[in-house]
Amino acid sequence: MIFNEPFENSVYIVLDIETTGLNPVENDIIEIFAFLVEKERITKEFHRLVNPGFFIPRRITEITGITNPMLIGQPNIRDVIQEFDDFIKDYIIIGHNINFDLSFLNRAYNIYLNKKLNSPSVCTLELSKRLLPHLRSHKLSYIADYFNITYNRLHRAKDDTFITYEIFKKLMHIARMQYKKELTYLHLKSIIKQRV
């Protein structure tokens, strides 16, 4: 992992998960999607539906489109988390509201792998707040609409991951124009930490 290498030349992960609720202690992961970007090309994908061990509520199906029959026979998080860890290695992770995703993943890491997910991360939600402070909302759908990024649905991990990637590329372009330099992980983190 090279923190001072421009993103155009680097390798990183774009990630999204779907869950049965908002609390990582009480709720569970039901879908993980991630892909590997190498020098601005998607080279590998990771996608798993995850059986939480119980029937998911109807409201979660209404939000995500994931149904109970879709989860029957799927592996549980214990069987998925090591495979996921092998996929992401120690690459930088990009995600929208990434701390939400990491809170659920870290619970699984703690329980089943006896460790923490230590990959560095960049949050497109926080980056958009810094680069687009005039927007009234920084939800994924609102930013996608702002950039005229087309999408068929939201709240499925695969779709949201591709939307996040397109948003990330747009935000990177804005940041390059604004800061007049190639952007590294360290540059992006410093932009996010700037006071408004």
PDB file of C-alpha atoms in Angstrom:
ATOM      1  CA  MET A   1       0.000   0.000   0.000  1.00  0.00           C
ATOM      2  CA  ILE A   2       1.526   3.296  -1.120  1.00  0.00           C
ATOM      3  CA  PHE A   3      -0.147   6.350   0.417  1.00  0.00           C
ATOM      4  CA  ASN A   4       1.704   8.889  -1.698  1.00  0.00           C
ATOM      5  CA  GLU A   5       0.993   7.296  -5.079  1.00  0.00           C
ATOM      6  CA  PRO A   6      -1.564   9.045  -7.347  1.00  0.00           C
ATOM      7  CA  PHE A   7      -4.876   7.186  -7.513  1.00  0.00           C
ATOM      8  CA  GLU A   8      -4.542   6.918 -11.291  1.00  0.00           C
ATOM      9  CA  ASN A   9      -1.592   4.581 -10.769  1.00  0.00           C
ATOM     10  CA  SER A  10      -2.774   2.779  -7.667  1.00  0.00           C
ATOM     11  CA  VAL A  11      -4.867  -0.229  -6.704  1.00  0.00           C
ATOM     12  CA  TYR A  12      -7.931   0.168  -4.499  1.00  0.00           C
ATOM     13  CA  ILE A  13     -11.277  -1.392  -3.595  1.00  0.00           C
ATOM     14  CA  VAL A  14     -14.761   0.084  -4.029  1.00  0.00           C
ATOM     15  CA  LEU A  15     -17.253  -1.459  -1.603  1.00  0.00           C
ATOM     16  CA  ASP A  16     -20.873  -1.533  -0.469  1.00  0.00           C
ATOM     17  CA  ILE A  17     -22.905  -3.817   1.794  1.00  0.00           C
ATOM     18  CA  GLU A  18     -26.593  -4.338   2.536  1.00  0.00           C
ATOM     19  CA  THR A  19     -27.807  -5.146   6.040  1.00  0.00           C
ATOM     20  CA  THR A  20     -30.925  -6.051   8.004  1.00  0.00           C
ATOM     21  CA  GLY A  21     -30.800  -2.720   9.861  1.00  0.00           C
ATOM     22  CA  LEU A  22     -28.633   0.159  10.986  1.00  0.00           C
ATOM     23  CA  ASN A  23     -27.067  -1.234  14.175  1.00  0.00           C
ATOM     24  CA  PRO A  24     -24.012  -3.493  13.668  1.00  0.00           C
ATOM     25  CA  VAL A  25     -24.537  -5.111  17.085  1.00  0.00           C
ATOM     26  CA  GLU A  26     -28.196  -6.016  16.517  1.00  0.00           C
ATOM     27  CA  ASN A  27     -28.342  -6.373  12.719  1.00  0.00           C
ATOM     28  CA  ASP A  28     -26.537  -8.444  10.108  1.00  0.00           C
ATOM     29  CA  ILE A  29     -24.925  -8.234   6.687  1.00  0.00           C
ATOM     30  CA  ILE A  30     -26.994  -9.774   3.886  1.00  0.00           C
ATOM     31  CA  GLU A  31     -24.952  -8.714   0.847  1.00  0.00           C
ATOM     32  CA  ILE A  32     -21.367  -7.687   0.090  1.00  0.00           C
ATOM     33  CA  PHE A  33     -20.161  -6.360  -3.230  1.00  0.00           C
ATOM     34  CA  ALA A  34     -16.680  -5.031  -3.958  1.00  0.00           C
ATOM     35  CA  PHE A  35     -14.438  -4.620  -6.929  1.00  0.00           C
ATOM     36  CA  LEU A  36     -10.748  -4.053  -7.427  1.00  0.00           C
ATOM     37  CA  VAL A  37      -9.582  -1.045  -9.454  1.00  0.00           C
ATOM     38  CA  GLU A  38      -6.090  -1.212 -10.937  1.00  0.00           C
ATOM     39  CA  LYS A  39      -4.849   1.886 -12.763  1.00  0.00           C
ATOM     40  CA  GLU A  40      -8.450   3.028 -13.308  1.00  0.00           C
ATOM     41  CA  ARG A  41      -9.647  -0.359 -14.622  1.00  0.00           C
ATOM     42  CA  ILE A  42     -11.969  -2.736 -12.770  1.00  0.00           C
ATOM     43  CA  THR A  43     -10.146  -6.056 -12.759  1.00  0.00           C
ATOM     44  CA  LYS A  44     -11.861  -8.295 -10.171  1.00  0.00           C
ATOM     45  CA  GLU A  45     -15.220  -8.501  -8.418  1.00  0.00           C
ATOM     46  CA  PHE A  46     -16.403 -10.008  -5.150  1.00  0.00           C
ATOM     47  CA  HIS A  47     -20.136 -10.600  -4.630  1.00  0.00           C
ATOM     48  CA  ARG A  48     -21.856 -12.647  -1.960  1.00  0.00           C
ATOM     49  CA  LEU A  49     -25.388 -12.831  -0.673  1.00  0.00           C
ATOM     50  CA  VAL A  50     -25.195 -13.698   3.025  1.00  0.00           C
ATOM     51  CA  ASN A  51     -27.744 -15.733   4.974  1.00  0.00           C
ATOM     52  CA  PRO A  52     -28.206 -14.026   8.381  1.00  0.00           C
ATOM     53  CA  GLY A  53     -29.759 -17.150   9.902  1.00  0.00           C
ATOM     54  CA  PHE A  54     -33.271 -15.724  10.175  1.00  0.00           C
ATOM     55  CA  PHE A  55     -36.010 -14.366   7.942  1.00  0.00           C
ATOM     56  CA  ILE A  56     -35.330 -10.761   7.049  1.00  0.00           C
ATOM     57  CA  PRO A  57     -38.081  -8.189   7.699  1.00  0.00           C
ATOM     58  CA  ARG A  58     -40.406  -7.161   4.884  1.00  0.00           C
ATOM     59  CA  ARG A  59     -39.209  -3.543   5.100  1.00  0.00           C
ATOM     60  CA  ILE A  60     -35.653  -4.676   4.280  1.00  0.00           C
ATOM     61  CA  THR A  61     -36.949  -6.534   1.225  1.00  0.00           C
ATOM     62  CA  GLU A  62     -38.857  -3.398   0.204  1.00  0.00           C
ATOM     63  CA  ILE A  63     -35.680  -1.293   0.487  1.00  0.00           C
ATOM     64  CA  THR A  64     -33.150  -3.693  -1.038  1.00  0.00           C
ATOM     65  CA  GLY A  65     -35.149  -6.067  -3.202  1.00  0.00           C
ATOM     66  CA  ILE A  66     -33.445  -8.956  -1.392  1.00  0.00           C
ATOM     67  CA  THR A  67     -35.978 -11.626  -0.474  1.00  0.00           C
ATOM     68  CA  ASN A  68     -35.859 -14.500   1.982  1.00  0.00           C
ATOM     69  CA  PRO A  69     -35.889 -17.123  -0.826  1.00  0.00           C
ATOM     70  CA  MET A  70     -32.803 -15.411  -2.310  1.00  0.00           C
ATOM     71  CA  LEU A  71     -30.927 -15.975   0.966  1.00  0.00           C
ATOM     72  CA  ILE A  72     -31.899 -19.606   1.506  1.00  0.00           C
ATOM     73  CA  GLY A  73     -28.852 -21.787   0.886  1.00  0.00           C
ATOM     74  CA  GLN A  74     -26.449 -18.850   0.866  1.00  0.00           C
ATOM     75  CA  PRO A  75     -23.394 -18.969   3.176  1.00  0.00           C
ATOM     76  CA  ASN A  76     -23.421 -17.147   6.500  1.00  0.00           C
ATOM     77  CA  ILE A  77     -21.020 -14.358   7.345  1.00  0.00           C
ATOM     78  CA  ARG A  78     -18.684 -16.739   9.181  1.00  0.00           C
ATOM     79  CA  ASP A  79     -18.051 -18.558   5.904  1.00  0.00           C
ATOM     80  CA  VAL A  80     -17.786 -15.383   3.801  1.00  0.00           C
ATOM     81  CA  ILE A  81     -15.627 -13.061   5.892  1.00  0.00           C
ATOM     82  CA  GLN A  82     -12.286 -14.843   5.380  1.00  0.00           C
ATOM     83  CA  GLU A  83     -12.848 -14.969   1.633  1.00  0.00           C
ATOM     84  CA  PHE A  84     -13.669 -11.264   1.703  1.00  0.00           C
ATOM     85  CA  ASP A  85     -10.529 -10.508   3.722  1.00  0.00           C
ATOM     86  CA  ASP A  86      -8.427 -12.414   1.193  1.00  0.00           C
ATOM     87  CA  PHE A  87      -9.973 -10.323  -1.595  1.00  0.00           C
ATOM     88  CA  ILE A  88      -9.434  -6.858  -0.122  1.00  0.00           C
ATOM     89  CA  LYS A  89      -5.956  -7.563   1.306  1.00  0.00           C
ATOM     90  CA  ASP A  90      -4.690  -4.221   2.650  1.00  0.00           C
ATOM     91  CA  TYR A  91      -5.898  -2.092  -0.248  1.00  0.00           C
ATOM     92  CA  ILE A  92      -7.453   1.323   0.261  1.00  0.00           C
ATOM     93  CA  ILE A  93     -11.250   1.026   0.430  1.00  0.00           C
ATOM     94  CA  ILE A  94     -13.579   3.575  -1.181  1.00  0.00           C
ATOM     95  CA  GLY A  95     -17.214   3.734  -0.086  1.00  0.00           C
ATOM     96  CA  HIS A  96     -20.147   6.066   0.467  1.00  0.00           C
ATOM     97  CA  ASN A  97     -20.704   6.530   4.197  1.00  0.00           C
ATOM     98  CA  ILE A  98     -17.942   3.955   4.514  1.00  0.00           C
ATOM     99  CA  ASN A  99     -17.895   3.981   8.322  1.00  0.00           C
ATOM    100  CA  PHE A 100     -21.320   2.319   8.261  1.00  0.00           C
ATOM    101  CA  ASP A 101     -20.013  -0.550   6.125  1.00  0.00           C
ATOM    102  CA  LEU A 102     -16.832  -0.851   8.163  1.00  0.00           C
ATOM    103  CA  SER A 103     -18.753  -1.029  11.447  1.00  0.00           C
ATOM    104  CA  PHE A 104     -20.595  -4.166  10.256  1.00  0.00           C
ATOM    105  CA  LEU A 105     -17.519  -5.701   8.669  1.00  0.00           C
ATOM    106  CA  ASN A 106     -15.412  -5.055  11.745  1.00  0.00           C
ATOM    107  CA  ARG A 107     -17.945  -6.821  13.934  1.00  0.00           C
ATOM    108  CA  ALA A 108     -17.621  -9.902  11.713  1.00  0.00           C
ATOM    109  CA  TYR A 109     -13.830  -9.547  11.666  1.00  0.00           C
ATOM    110  CA  ASN A 110     -13.766  -9.361  15.457  1.00  0.00           C
ATOM    111  CA  ILE A 111     -16.028 -12.376  15.980  1.00  0.00           C
ATOM    112  CA  TYR A 112     -14.782 -14.717  13.248  1.00  0.00           C
ATOM    113  CA  LEU A 113     -11.238 -13.579  12.414  1.00  0.00           C
ATOM    114  CA  ASN A 114     -10.238 -12.239  15.832  1.00  0.00           C
ATOM    115  CA  LYS A 115      -8.851  -9.058  14.298  1.00  0.00           C
ATOM    116  CA  LYS A 116      -9.812  -5.641  12.958  1.00  0.00           C
ATOM    117  CA  LEU A 117     -10.180  -4.612   9.336  1.00  0.00           C
ATOM    118  CA  ASN A 118      -7.251  -2.214   9.165  1.00  0.00           C
ATOM    119  CA  SER A 119      -7.476  -1.126   5.539  1.00  0.00           C
ATOM    120  CA  PRO A 120      -7.313   2.645   5.029  1.00  0.00           C
ATOM    121  CA  SER A 121     -10.502   4.138   3.630  1.00  0.00           C
ATOM    122  CA  VAL A 122     -11.875   7.158   1.788  1.00  0.00           C
ATOM    123  CA  CYS A 123     -15.512   8.163   2.241  1.00  0.00           C
ATOM    124  CA  THR A 124     -17.200   9.706  -0.808  1.00  0.00           C
ATOM    125  CA  LEU A 125     -19.916  11.119   1.454  1.00  0.00           C
ATOM    126  CA  GLU A 126     -17.351  13.115   3.435  1.00  0.00           C
ATOM    127  CA  LEU A 127     -15.434  14.042   0.290  1.00  0.00           C
ATOM    128  CA  SER A 128     -18.584  15.389  -1.344  1.00  0.00           C
ATOM    129  CA  LYS A 129     -19.324  17.507   1.735  1.00  0.00           C
ATOM    130  CA  ARG A 130     -15.934  19.166   1.340  1.00  0.00           C
ATOM    131  CA  LEU A 131     -15.945  19.561  -2.435  1.00  0.00           C
ATOM    132  CA  LEU A 132     -19.671  20.238  -2.947  1.00  0.00           C
ATOM    133  CA  PRO A 133     -20.700  22.145   0.205  1.00  0.00           C
ATOM    134  CA  HIS A 134     -23.566  23.860  -1.657  1.00  0.00           C
ATOM    135  CA  LEU A 135     -25.541  20.614  -2.093  1.00  0.00           C
ATOM    136  CA  ARG A 136     -28.536  20.314   0.228  1.00  0.00           C
ATOM    137  CA  SER A 137     -27.990  16.558   0.527  1.00  0.00           C
ATOM    138  CA  HIS A 138     -25.034  14.231   0.169  1.00  0.00           C
ATOM    139  CA  LYS A 139     -27.023  11.023  -0.101  1.00  0.00           C
ATOM    140  CA  LEU A 140     -25.819   8.664  -2.804  1.00  0.00           C
ATOM    141  CA  SER A 141     -28.884   9.202  -4.990  1.00  0.00           C
ATOM    142  CA  TYR A 142     -28.743  12.986  -4.692  1.00  0.00           C
ATOM    143  CA  ILE A 143     -25.069  13.173  -5.688  1.00  0.00           C
ATOM    144  CA  ALA A 144     -25.663  10.720  -8.542  1.00  0.00           C
ATOM    145  CA  ASP A 145     -28.473  12.946  -9.813  1.00  0.00           C
ATOM    146  CA  TYR A 146     -26.274  16.023  -9.439  1.00  0.00           C
ATOM    147  CA  PHE A 147     -23.623  14.412 -11.657  1.00  0.00           C
ATOM    148  CA  ASN A 148     -26.229  12.944 -14.063  1.00  0.00           C
ATOM    149  CA  ILE A 149     -25.094   9.428 -13.234  1.00  0.00           C
ATOM    150  CA  THR A 150     -27.761   7.014 -14.417  1.00  0.00           C
ATOM    151  CA  TYR A 151     -28.824   4.056 -12.287  1.00  0.00           C
ATOM    152  CA  ASN A 152     -31.641   1.529 -12.291  1.00  0.00           C
ATOM    153  CA  ARG A 153     -31.997   0.996  -8.565  1.00  0.00           C
ATOM    154  CA  LEU A 154     -30.528   1.814  -5.173  1.00  0.00           C
ATOM    155  CA  HIS A 155     -29.847  -0.231  -2.046  1.00  0.00           C
ATOM    156  CA  ARG A 156     -28.400  -3.235  -3.793  1.00  0.00           C
ATOM    157  CA  ALA A 157     -24.714  -3.565  -3.076  1.00  0.00           C
ATOM    158  CA  LYS A 158     -23.611  -4.034  -6.692  1.00  0.00           C
ATOM    159  CA  ASP A 159     -25.551  -1.056  -8.009  1.00  0.00           C
ATOM    160  CA  ASP A 160     -24.509   1.210  -5.148  1.00  0.00           C
ATOM    161  CA  THR A 161     -20.857   0.222  -5.580  1.00  0.00           C
ATOM    162  CA  PHE A 162     -20.850   1.200  -9.251  1.00  0.00           C
ATOM    163  CA  ILE A 163     -22.636   4.484  -8.449  1.00  0.00           C
ATOM    164  CA  THR A 164     -20.068   5.176  -5.720  1.00  0.00           C
ATOM    165  CA  TYR A 165     -17.243   4.553  -8.172  1.00  0.00           C
ATOM    166  CA  GLU A 166     -18.695   6.981 -10.711  1.00  0.00           C
ATOM    167  CA  ILE A 167     -19.174   9.584  -7.977  1.00  0.00           C
ATOM    168  CA  PHE A 168     -15.616   9.030  -6.770  1.00  0.00           C
ATOM    169  CA  LYS A 169     -14.242   9.674 -10.264  1.00  0.00           C
ATOM    170  CA  LYS A 170     -16.288  12.887 -10.566  1.00  0.00           C
ATOM    171  CA  LEU A 171     -15.137  14.097  -7.148  1.00  0.00           C
ATOM    172  CA  MET A 172     -11.533  13.293  -8.014  1.00  0.00           C
ATOM    173  CA  HIS A 173     -11.825  15.417 -11.155  1.00  0.00           C
ATOM    174  CA  ILE A 174     -13.172  18.345  -9.115  1.00  0.00           C
ATOM    175  CA  ALA A 175     -10.413  17.940  -6.537  1.00  0.00           C
ATOM    176  CA  ARG A 176      -7.712  17.855  -9.229  1.00  0.00           C
ATOM    177  CA  MET A 177      -9.047  21.051 -10.772  1.00  0.00           C
ATOM    178  CA  GLN A 178      -9.323  22.729  -7.385  1.00  0.00           C
ATOM    179  CA  TYR A 179      -5.973  21.684  -5.950  1.00  0.00           C
ATOM    180  CA  LYS A 180      -3.999  21.606  -9.218  1.00  0.00           C
ATOM    181  CA  LYS A 181      -2.144  18.386  -8.470  1.00  0.00           C
ATOM    182  CA  GLU A 182      -2.322  14.634  -8.694  1.00  0.00           C
ATOM    183  CA  LEU A 183      -4.223  13.195  -5.782  1.00  0.00           C
ATOM    184  CA  THR A 184      -3.008  10.532  -3.394  1.00  0.00           C
ATOM    185  CA  TYR A 185      -4.672   8.881  -0.432  1.00  0.00           C
ATOM    186  CA  LEU A 186      -2.951  11.343   1.898  1.00  0.00           C
ATOM    187  CA  HIS A 187      -4.172  14.315  -0.160  1.00  0.00           C
ATOM    188  CA  LEU A 188      -7.761  13.064  -0.071  1.00  0.00           C
ATOM    189  CA  LYS A 189      -7.652  12.485   3.672  1.00  0.00           C
ATOM    190  CA  SER A 190      -6.330  16.003   4.197  1.00  0.00           C
ATOM    191  CA  ILE A 191      -9.150  17.437   2.060  1.00  0.00           C
ATOM    192  CA  ILE A 192     -11.754  15.507   4.072  1.00  0.00           C
ATOM    193  CA  LYS A 193     -10.272  16.741   7.370  1.00  0.00           C
ATOM    194  CA  GLN A 194     -10.279  20.400   6.323  1.00  0.00           C
ATOM    195  CA  ARG A 195     -12.568  22.634   8.317  1.00  0.00           C
ATOM    196  CA  VAL A 196     -15.395  24.179   6.341  1.00  0.00           C
TER     197      VAL A 196
END
